[in-house]
Amino acid sequence: MTTVNALSEIAALMGDPARASMLSLLMDGRAHTASDLAHNAGITAQTASGHLARMVEANLLAARAEGRNRFYRLASADVAHAIESLMALAGTRAAPASKAAAWRRDPDLRFCRTCYDHLAGQVGIAVTDSLTQHGHLEPEGSRDWRLTHSGELFCERLGVDLDTARRTSSRHFARQCLDWSERRPHISGALGAAIADTFFKRGWAERLRRSRTVRLTDSGRRALGSHFGATV
Amino acid sequence: MTTVNALSEIAALMGDPARASMLSLLMDGRAHTASDLAHNAGITAQTASGHLARMVEANLLAARAEGRNRFYRLASADVAHAIESLMALAGTRAAPASKAAAWRRDPDLRFCRTCYDHLAGQVGIAVTDSLTQHGHLEPEGSRDWRLTHSGELFCERLGVDLDTARRTSSRHFARQCLDWSERRPHISGALGAAIADTFFKRGWAERLRRSRTVRLTDSGRRALGSHFGATV
DNA sequence: ATTATGCTTCGGTCTTGGCCGAACGATTGA
DNA sequence: TCAATCGTTCGGCCAAGACCGAAGCATAAT
């Protein structure tokens, strides 16, 4: 039964503190240089290089060379989701007053963050809820959404790049992603990423330096009200 | 940021081959004795005892003493689902002709297996589909099902112990669980477990020795036709 | 009582693998 | 061409932890 080995190999890769630190940083969905990841994990470049090579080998990460830099990112949304599921599990540990669960109570992280490449937290839920309540989005099956005709018009009015989103055929267009802090689904997939892009491009939200936390700007707060009819 | 430590600690626990082997065995949803788990993992009882204690400490497992035996089981369905997500990730490894992915092609496992404590695979999907198509079950939200009035009558006629299922209030009653082989949701939660129980009690299905594989008996095949209007 | 079985704790061995210093290759800029 | 930067490979050091033998403590069977 090789299923056991496969499980332990993948888990062992995630089980090293240095590698887990790198994976956590990469959970923001962006690509980071090797030295960036090394510094963040508190190890030297040589050591990091070995870790990164092993994770690329195991298809957890993808690497892209650019000049003398080398950028690493999570290999797929599946990897991100597996990491999220482990984090959620870690959060439910019984240890009373466990410090390990402190991050789950981080109010900024619960308010707005990136989940791989789309918006999550209260803001992600607010956007998703607004779209469904206005009939722009409908659940389709148990894991997808369907963008209605009115939804297409709404997105175009907002400046969401639907064409590019549709063109990435290798990827689910509109996916339901379970939000660990809100315990409800928000929108992910190519459409979710395109919507998040719009938020960043129009200055409604900005990523924080070294974390998944996203700050909603004042204009973003206004936009949520005027475009989505939501207050957060 | 302690989220990193939490992630690496949980993953490291799953990352040891012996522990992964135990977890895999426990994925059948049943409780196993310490010696059973030790033998299955190919290690001595002392070593296994240490592993088990650590996993209980981390709330991955729950232990129950019975006579001079000690039974261990997965602590929650969440643990089972996290393991499934890692296994799914391991299955998508690029390695061409990888032996690690062989188990994903096991036809018996795809046909019928236990997923923690309910039925999965083609049979699990067939049961779920039949219930929804006859209006006994309706999707509720993105992660649950609702048992309709006709569904209650149907279950009672079948001999499903709805009272007990309802009484386990600590648990979701009817949950959608994504089937990795069929890529569609089947029914889990207390109701899913009660339905699986019925299949075993009435001799429609039987668990195989040391695996998650479930064999559908001849009477089970007939029952699927007569009660559920399904052929598999 | 005595013996057998299941499980655990303790102590010690040994392998695995993470880590860094040093050296090297590749790319960019002066 | 020379220097600076980023990344990698190599070699050796070292600690974490997986493993087992021996012993102890329950519970159950005779």
Coordinates of C-alpha atoms (C1' of nucleotides) in Angstrom, one line a residue:
Chain A
M1 CA 0.0 0.0 0.0
T2 CA 1.9 3.0 -1.2
T3 CA -0.7 5.4 -0.1
V4 CA 0.9 5.5 3.3
N5 CA 4.3 6.5 1.9
A6 CA 2.7 9.2 -0.2
L7 CA 0.9 10.6 2.8
S8 CA 4.0 10.6 5.0
E9 CA 6.3 12.1 2.4
I10 CA 4.0 15.1 1.7
A11 CA 3.3 15.6 5.4
A12 CA 7.0 15.3 6.3
L13 CA 7.8 18.1 3.8
M14 CA 5.3 20.4 5.5
G15 CA 6.4 19.2 8.9
D16 CA 9.7 21.0 9.0
P17 CA 9.5 24.4 10.7
A18 CA 11.6 26.2 8.1
R19 CA 9.7 24.7 5.2
A20 CA 6.3 25.4 7.0
S21 CA 7.5 29.0 7.4
M22 CA 8.2 29.3 3.7
L23 CA 4.9 27.7 2.8
S24 CA 3.1 30.1 5.1
L25 CA 4.7 33.1 3.4
L26 CA 3.8 31.7 0.0
M27 CA 0.1 31.4 1.1
D28 CA -0.3 35.0 -0.1
G29 CA -0.3 33.5 -3.6
R30 CA 2.6 35.6 -4.8
A31 CA 6.0 34.5 -5.9
H32 CA 9.0 35.2 -3.6
T33 CA 12.7 35.0 -4.2
A34 CA 14.8 32.3 -2.6
S35 CA 16.6 34.8 -0.4
D36 CA 13.4 36.4 0.7
L37 CA 12.1 33.0 1.8
A38 CA 15.4 32.1 3.5
H39 CA 15.4 35.4 5.4
N40 CA 11.8 35.0 6.4
A41 CA 12.4 31.5 7.7
G42 CA 15.5 32.6 9.6
I43 CA 17.9 30.2 7.8
T44 CA 20.9 30.7 5.5
A45 CA 20.5 30.8 1.7
Q46 CA 22.2 27.4 1.3
T47 CA 19.9 25.7 3.6
A48 CA 16.8 27.3 2.0
S49 CA 18.0 26.2 -1.4
G50 CA 17.9 22.6 -0.4
H51 CA 14.4 22.9 1.1
L52 CA 13.1 24.7 -2.0
A53 CA 14.6 22.1 -4.3
R54 CA 12.9 19.3 -2.4
M55 CA 9.5 21.0 -2.4
V56 CA 9.8 21.7 -6.2
E57 CA 10.7 18.0 -6.7
A58 CA 7.5 17.0 -4.7
N59 CA 5.4 19.4 -6.8
L60 CA 4.5 21.6 -3.9
L61 CA 6.2 24.6 -5.4
A62 CA 6.9 25.9 -8.8
A63 CA 10.0 27.9 -9.7
R64 CA 10.6 30.5 -12.3
A65 CA 14.0 32.1 -13.1
E66 CA 14.1 35.8 -13.8
G67 CA 17.5 37.4 -14.2
R68 CA 19.7 36.3 -11.4
N69 CA 16.7 35.9 -9.1
R70 CA 14.6 32.8 -8.8
F71 CA 11.0 33.1 -7.8
Y72 CA 9.1 30.4 -6.0
R73 CA 5.3 30.1 -5.6
L74 CA 2.8 27.4 -4.6
A75 CA 2.4 24.9 -7.4
S76 CA -1.4 25.0 -7.3
A77 CA -4.5 26.1 -5.5
D78 CA -4.8 22.5 -4.3
V79 CA -1.6 22.9 -2.3
A80 CA -2.9 26.1 -0.7
H81 CA -6.1 24.3 0.2
A82 CA -4.3 21.4 1.8
I83 CA -2.3 23.8 3.9
E84 CA -5.4 25.6 4.9
S85 CA -7.0 22.4 6.0
L86 CA -4.0 21.5 8.2
M87 CA -4.0 25.0 9.7
A88 CA -7.7 24.7 10.5
L89 CA -7.0 21.4 12.2
A90 CA -4.2 22.9 14.2
G91 CA -6.6 25.6 15.3
T92 CA -9.0 23.1 16.8
R93 CA -6.5 21.7 19.2
A94 CA -7.9 21.1 22.7
A95 CA -5.0 22.7 24.6
P96 CA -6.9 25.4 26.6
A97 CA -5.6 28.9 26.2
S98 CA -3.2 27.5 23.6
K99 CA -0.9 30.1 22.2
A100 CA -0.8 28.0 19.0
A101 CA -4.4 29.2 18.3
A102 CA -3.6 32.8 18.8
W103 CA -3.4 33.6 15.1
R104 CA -6.9 32.4 14.6
R105 CA -8.1 35.3 16.7
D106 CA -6.1 37.9 14.8
P107 CA -8.8 40.4 14.0
D108 CA -7.1 41.9 11.0
L109 CA -6.6 38.5 9.5
R110 CA -10.2 37.6 10.1
F111 CA -11.3 40.8 8.6
C112 CA -9.6 40.6 5.3
R113 CA -6.8 38.4 3.8
T114 CA -5.8 36.7 0.7
C115 CA -6.5 33.0 0.4
Y116 CA -4.0 32.1 -2.3
D117 CA -5.0 34.7 -4.8
H118 CA -8.5 35.8 -3.9
L119 CA -10.1 37.7 -1.0
A120 CA -11.2 35.9 2.2
G121 CA -12.4 36.9 5.6
Q122 CA -15.3 39.2 6.3
V123 CA -14.6 41.2 3.2
G124 CA -14.5 38.2 1.0
I125 CA -17.7 36.9 2.5
A126 CA -19.3 40.4 2.1
V127 CA -18.5 40.5 -1.6
T128 CA -19.7 37.0 -2.2
D129 CA -22.9 37.6 -0.2
S130 CA -23.6 40.8 -2.1
L131 CA -23.2 39.0 -5.5
T132 CA -25.5 36.2 -4.5
Q133 CA -28.1 38.4 -3.0
H134 CA -28.3 40.6 -6.1
G135 CA -28.6 37.5 -8.3
H136 CA -25.2 38.0 -9.9
L137 CA -23.9 34.7 -8.6
E138 CA -25.6 31.4 -8.1
P139 CA -24.3 28.2 -6.5
E140 CA -23.8 25.5 -9.1
G141 CA -23.2 22.0 -7.8
S142 CA -21.6 21.8 -4.5
R143 CA -18.2 23.3 -5.3
D144 CA -18.8 26.0 -8.0
W145 CA -20.7 29.2 -8.7
R146 CA -22.4 30.3 -11.9
L147 CA -22.0 33.9 -13.0
T148 CA -25.4 35.1 -14.2
H149 CA -26.0 37.5 -17.1
S150 CA -26.6 40.4 -14.6
G151 CA -23.4 39.3 -12.9
E152 CA -21.4 39.6 -16.1
L153 CA -22.7 43.1 -16.6
F154 CA -21.9 44.0 -13.0
C155 CA -18.4 42.7 -13.4
E156 CA -17.8 44.6 -16.6
R157 CA -19.1 47.8 -15.0
L158 CA -16.7 47.2 -12.1
G159 CA -13.7 46.7 -14.4
V160 CA -13.2 43.0 -13.6
D161 CA -11.1 41.4 -16.4
L162 CA -13.5 38.6 -17.3
D163 CA -11.8 37.7 -20.6
T164 CA -8.5 36.9 -19.0
A165 CA -10.3 34.9 -16.2
R166 CA -12.2 32.9 -18.8
R167 CA -9.1 32.3 -20.9
T168 CA -7.3 30.4 -18.1
S169 CA -9.1 27.3 -19.1
S170 CA -6.8 25.1 -17.0
R171 CA -8.5 26.5 -13.9
H172 CA -11.9 26.4 -12.4
F173 CA -13.7 29.6 -13.3
A174 CA -15.7 30.3 -10.1
R175 CA -15.1 28.0 -7.2
Q176 CA -16.6 27.8 -3.7
C177 CA -13.8 28.1 -1.1
L178 CA -14.6 27.4 2.5
D179 CA -13.6 30.4 4.7
W180 CA -12.1 29.1 8.0
S181 CA -12.8 32.2 10.0
E182 CA -16.3 32.7 8.7
R183 CA -17.1 29.1 8.2
R184 CA -18.9 29.9 4.9
P185 CA -18.0 29.7 1.3
H186 CA -16.5 32.7 -0.5
I187 CA -15.6 33.0 -4.2
S188 CA -12.3 31.7 -5.5
G189 CA -11.1 30.3 -8.8
A190 CA -10.2 32.5 -11.8
L191 CA -13.1 34.9 -11.1
G192 CA -12.2 35.2 -7.5
A193 CA -8.7 36.1 -8.5
A194 CA -9.9 38.7 -11.0
I195 CA -12.2 40.3 -8.5
A196 CA -9.3 40.5 -6.0
D197 CA -7.1 42.0 -8.7
T198 CA -9.7 44.7 -9.3
F199 CA -9.7 45.6 -5.6
F200 CA -5.9 46.0 -5.7
K201 CA -5.8 47.8 -9.0
R202 CA -8.4 50.4 -8.0
G203 CA -6.8 51.0 -4.7
W204 CA -9.6 49.5 -2.7
A205 CA -7.3 47.2 -0.8
E206 CA -3.6 46.7 -0.3
R207 CA -1.5 43.7 0.7
L208 CA 0.6 44.0 3.9
R209 CA 4.3 43.4 3.7
R210 CA 4.9 39.9 4.9
S211 CA 1.5 38.4 5.7
R212 CA -1.7 37.3 4.2
T213 CA -3.4 40.2 5.9
V214 CA -5.1 42.7 3.5
R215 CA -6.0 46.3 4.5
L216 CA -9.2 47.7 3.2
T217 CA -8.6 51.4 2.2
D218 CA -11.1 54.2 2.8
S219 CA -12.0 54.2 -0.8
G220 CA -12.4 50.4 -0.6
R221 CA -14.8 50.8 2.3
R222 CA -16.8 53.3 0.3
A223 CA -16.7 51.1 -2.8
L224 CA -18.1 48.2 -0.8
G225 CA -21.1 50.4 0.1
S226 CA -21.7 52.0 -3.2
H227 CA -21.0 49.0 -5.5
F228 CA -21.9 46.1 -3.3
G229 CA -24.4 47.6 -0.8
A230 CA -22.4 46.1 2.0
T231 CA -20.9 47.6 5.2
V232 CA -18.1 45.9 7.1
Chain B
M1 CA 3.4 34.2 14.0
T2 CA 2.6 30.9 15.7
T3 CA 0.6 29.7 12.8
V4 CA 3.8 28.3 11.3
N5 CA 4.5 26.2 14.3
A6 CA 1.0 24.9 14.5
L7 CA 1.2 23.9 10.9
S8 CA 4.6 22.2 11.1
E9 CA 3.7 20.4 14.3
I10 CA 0.6 18.8 12.9
A11 CA 2.2 18.0 9.6
A12 CA 5.3 16.6 11.3
L13 CA 3.1 14.2 13.2
M14 CA 1.6 12.9 10.0
G15 CA 5.0 12.9 8.3
D16 CA 6.4 9.9 10.1
P17 CA 5.9 6.7 8.1
A18 CA 4.9 4.6 11.1
R19 CA 2.3 7.2 12.3
A20 CA 1.1 7.7 8.7
S21 CA 0.5 4.0 8.5
M22 CA -1.5 4.1 11.7
L23 CA -3.6 7.0 10.5
S24 CA -4.2 5.3 7.2
L25 CA -5.5 2.2 9.0
L26 CA -7.7 4.4 11.2
M27 CA -9.2 6.1 8.1
D28 CA -11.7 3.3 8.1
G29 CA -13.4 5.2 10.9
R30 CA -13.2 2.3 13.3
A31 CA -11.3 2.0 16.6
H32 CA -8.2 -0.2 16.6
T33 CA -6.2 -1.6 19.5
A34 CA -2.7 -0.4 20.1
S35 CA -1.1 -3.8 19.2
D36 CA -3.2 -3.9 16.0
L37 CA -1.9 -0.6 15.0
A38 CA 1.7 -1.5 16.0
H39 CA 1.6 -4.7 14.0
N40 CA 0.2 -3.0 11.0
A41 CA 2.9 -0.4 11.0
G42 CA 5.6 -3.0 11.4
I43 CA 7.0 -1.7 14.7
T44 CA 7.1 -3.0 18.3
A45 CA 4.4 -2.2 20.8
Q46 CA 6.6 0.1 22.9
T47 CA 7.4 2.3 19.9
A48 CA 3.8 2.4 18.8
S49 CA 2.7 3.4 22.3
G50 CA 4.9 6.5 22.1
H51 CA 3.5 7.5 18.7
L52 CA -0.1 7.0 19.9
A53 CA 0.4 9.1 23.0
R54 CA 1.8 11.9 20.9
M55 CA -1.1 11.8 18.5
V56 CA -3.6 11.8 21.3
E57 CA -1.8 14.7 22.9
A58 CA -2.1 16.6 19.6
N59 CA -5.8 15.8 19.4
L60 CA -5.4 13.8 16.2
L61 CA -6.6 10.6 18.0
A62 CA -9.0 9.7 20.7
A63 CA -8.3 6.8 23.1
R64 CA -10.8 4.6 25.0
A65 CA -9.8 1.9 27.4
E66 CA -11.7 -1.4 27.4
G67 CA -10.6 -4.2 29.6
R68 CA -6.9 -4.6 29.1
N69 CA -7.2 -3.3 25.5
R70 CA -6.9 0.2 24.5
F71 CA -8.8 1.4 21.4
Y72 CA -7.7 4.3 19.3
R73 CA -9.7 6.2 16.7
L74 CA -9.4 9.4 14.7
A75 CA -10.4 12.3 17.0
S76 CA -12.9 13.8 14.5
A77 CA -14.1 13.8 11.0
D78 CA -12.0 17.0 10.5
V79 CA -8.9 14.9 11.0
A80 CA -10.1 12.4 8.4
H81 CA -10.8 15.1 5.9
A82 CA -7.4 16.8 6.4
I83 CA -5.7 13.4 5.8
E84 CA -7.8 12.9 2.7
S85 CA -6.8 16.3 1.4
L86 CA -3.1 15.4 1.8
M87 CA -3.6 12.1 0.1
A88 CA -5.3 13.8 -2.8
L89 CA -2.4 16.2 -3.0
A90 CA 0.0 13.3 -3.0
G91 CA -1.9 11.7 -5.8
T92 CA -1.5 14.6 -8.1
R93 CA 2.3 14.4 -8.0
A94 CA 3.8 14.9 -11.4
A95 CA 6.1 11.9 -11.4
P96 CA 5.0 10.1 -14.5
A97 CA 3.9 6.5 -13.9
S98 CA 4.3 7.1 -10.2
K99 CA 3.7 4.1 -8.1
A100 CA 2.6 6.4 -5.3
A101 CA -0.6 7.1 -7.2
A102 CA -1.5 3.4 -7.8
W103 CA -3.9 3.3 -4.9
R104 CA -6.0 6.0 -6.6
R105 CA -6.7 3.6 -9.4
D106 CA -7.7 0.7 -7.2
P107 CA -11.1 -0.2 -8.8
D108 CA -12.5 -1.8 -5.6
L109 CA -11.6 1.3 -3.6
R110 CA -13.2 3.5 -6.1
F111 CA -16.3 1.3 -6.2
C112 CA -17.1 1.4 -2.5
R113 CA -15.2 2.3 0.6
T114 CA -15.7 3.9 4.0
C115 CA -14.8 7.6 4.3
Y116 CA -14.4 7.8 8.1
D117 CA -17.7 6.3 9.0
H118 CA -20.0 6.6 5.9
L119 CA -20.0 5.2 2.4
A120 CA -18.0 6.7 -0.4
G121 CA -17.1 5.8 -3.9
Q122 CA -19.6 4.9 -6.6
V123 CA -21.9 3.3 -4.1
G124 CA -21.9 6.3 -1.8
I125 CA -22.6 8.5 -4.8
A126 CA -25.4 6.2 -6.1
V127 CA -27.1 6.3 -2.7
T128 CA -26.8 10.1 -2.5
D129 CA -28.0 10.6 -6.0
S130 CA -31.0 8.4 -5.5
L131 CA -32.0 10.3 -2.4
T132 CA -31.7 13.7 -4.1
Q133 CA -33.5 12.6 -7.3
H134 CA -36.4 11.2 -5.3
G135 CA -36.7 14.5 -3.3
H136 CA -35.6 12.8 -0.1
L137 CA -32.6 15.0 0.3
E138 CA -31.9 18.6 -0.7
P139 CA -28.7 20.6 -0.6
E140 CA -28.8 23.2 2.2
G141 CA -26.1 25.9 2.1
S142 CA -22.9 24.8 0.5
R143 CA -21.9 22.1 3.0
D144 CA -25.1 20.5 4.3
W145 CA -28.1 18.5 3.2
R146 CA -31.7 18.8 4.4
L147 CA -33.7 15.6 4.9
T148 CA -37.2 16.2 3.6
H149 CA -40.4 14.7 5.1
S150 CA -40.4 12.1 2.4
G151 CA -36.8 11.4 3.2
E152 CA -37.7 10.8 6.9
L153 CA -40.3 8.3 5.9
F154 CA -38.0 6.6 3.4
C155 CA -35.3 6.2 6.1
E156 CA -37.7 4.8 8.6
R157 CA -38.9 2.3 6.1
L158 CA -35.3 1.3 5.5
G159 CA -34.6 0.9 9.2
V160 CA -32.1 3.8 9.5
D161 CA -31.7 4.8 13.1
L162 CA -32.7 8.5 12.8
D163 CA -33.2 9.0 16.5
T164 CA -29.7 8.1 17.4
A165 CA -28.3 10.1 14.5
R166 CA -30.3 13.2 15.7
R167 CA -29.2 12.7 19.3
T168 CA -25.5 13.2 18.5
S169 CA -26.0 16.9 18.6
S170 CA -22.3 17.6 18.7
R171 CA -22.1 16.6 15.1
H172 CA -23.4 17.8 11.8
F173 CA -26.5 15.9 10.9
A174 CA -26.2 15.6 7.2
R175 CA -23.0 16.9 5.6
Q176 CA -21.7 17.1 2.1
C177 CA -18.4 15.3 1.7
L178 CA -16.4 15.6 -1.5
D179 CA -15.6 12.3 -3.0
W180 CA -12.1 12.2 -4.3
S181 CA -12.7 9.4 -6.8
E182 CA -16.0 10.7 -8.1
R183 CA -15.3 14.4 -7.6
R184 CA -18.8 14.9 -6.4
P185 CA -20.4 15.2 -2.9
H186 CA -21.8 12.3 -1.1
I187 CA -23.6 12.2 2.2
S188 CA -21.7 12.2 5.5
G189 CA -22.3 13.4 9.0
A190 CA -24.5 11.5 11.5
L191 CA -27.1 10.6 8.8
G192 CA -24.4 9.3 6.5
A193 CA -23.0 7.2 9.3
A194 CA -26.5 5.9 10.1
I195 CA -27.2 4.9 6.5
A196 CA -23.8 3.1 6.3
D197 CA -24.7 1.3 9.5
T198 CA -27.9 0.1 7.9
F199 CA -26.0 -1.3 5.0
F200 CA -23.7 -3.2 7.3
K201 CA -26.5 -4.4 9.7
R202 CA -28.7 -5.7 6.9
G203 CA -25.8 -7.5 5.2
W204 CA -25.8 -5.3 2.1
A205 CA -22.2 -4.5 2.5
E206 CA -19.2 -5.7 4.5
R207 CA -15.9 -4.2 5.4
L208 CA -12.7 -5.8 4.2
R209 CA -10.1 -6.8 6.7
R210 CA -7.5 -4.2 6.8
S211 CA -8.6 -1.5 4.4
R212 CA -11.2 1.0 3.7
T213 CA -12.5 -1.1 0.9
V214 CA -16.1 -2.2 1.3
R215 CA -17.6 -5.1 -0.6
L216 CA -21.2 -4.8 -1.8
T217 CA -22.9 -8.1 -1.3
D218 CA -25.4 -9.7 -3.7
S219 CA -28.3 -8.7 -1.5
G220 CA -26.8 -5.2 -1.3
R221 CA -26.8 -5.0 -5.1
R222 CA -30.4 -6.1 -5.2
A223 CA -31.3 -3.6 -2.4
L224 CA -29.7 -0.8 -4.3
G225 CA -32.0 -1.6 -7.2
S226 CA -35.2 -2.2 -5.3
H227 CA -34.9 0.5 -2.6
F228 CA -32.9 3.1 -4.4
G229 CA -33.6 2.4 -8.0
A230 CA -29.9 2.4 -8.8
T231 CA -27.7 0.0 -10.6
V232 CA -23.9 0.0 -10.1
Chain C
dA1 C1' -2.4 -17.5 43.7
dT2 C1' -0.4 -17.9 39.5
dT3 C1' 0.2 -17.1 34.8
dA4 C1' -0.7 -14.8 30.5
dT5 C1' -1.7 -10.7 27.8
dG6 C1' -2.0 -5.8 26.6
dC7 C1' 0.1 -1.5 27.2
dT8 C1' 3.3 1.7 29.1
dT9 C1' 7.8 3.9 30.9
dC10 C1' 12.7 4.0 31.0
dG11 C1' 17.4 3.9 29.2
dG12 C1' 20.5 3.6 25.6
dT13 C1' 21.8 3.1 20.5
dC14 C1' 21.9 4.8 16.0
dT15 C1' 20.2 6.7 11.8
dT16 C1' 18.1 10.7 9.6
dG17 C1' 18.2 15.1 8.2
dG18 C1' 18.7 20.1 9.2
dC19 C1' 22.3 23.4 9.5
dC20 C1' 26.3 26.2 8.2
dG21 C1' 31.1 27.4 6.1
dA22 C1' 33.4 27.3 2.0
dA23 C1' 33.7 27.2 -2.7
dC24 C1' 31.6 27.6 -7.3
dG25 C1' 28.4 29.2 -11.3
dA26 C1' 25.5 32.4 -13.3
dT27 C1' 23.8 37.0 -14.2
dT28 C1' 24.0 42.0 -13.9
dG29 C1' 26.3 46.4 -13.7
dA30 C1' 30.4 49.3 -13.8
Chain D
dT1 C1' 37.3 42.9 -17.3
dC2 C1' 36.3 43.2 -12.7
dA3 C1' 33.3 43.3 -9.0
dA4 C1' 28.9 42.5 -6.7
dT5 C1' 24.8 39.8 -6.0
dC6 C1' 21.9 35.7 -6.1
dG7 C1' 21.7 31.0 -6.1
dT8 C1' 23.5 26.5 -5.9
dT9 C1' 26.5 22.2 -4.6
dC10 C1' 29.7 19.9 -1.3
dG11 C1' 31.4 18.4 3.1
dG12 C1' 31.2 17.8 7.8
dC13 C1' 29.0 18.7 12.3
dC14 C1' 25.4 17.9 15.4
dA15 C1' 20.9 17.4 17.6
dA16 C1' 16.2 15.4 17.3
dG17 C1' 13.8 11.5 17.5
dA18 C1' 12.7 6.7 15.9
dC19 C1' 13.7 2.3 17.5
dC20 C1' 14.2 -1.7 20.6
dG21 C1' 15.3 -4.5 25.1
dA22 C1' 14.2 -4.7 29.7
dA23 C1' 11.2 -3.9 33.2
dG24 C1' 6.8 -2.5 35.4
dC25 C1' 1.8 -2.2 36.0
dA26 C1' -2.5 -3.1 35.0
dT27 C1' -6.5 -6.6 33.7
dA28 C1' -8.0 -11.1 32.6
dA29 C1' -7.9 -16.1 32.4
dT30 C1' -6.8 -20.7 34.8

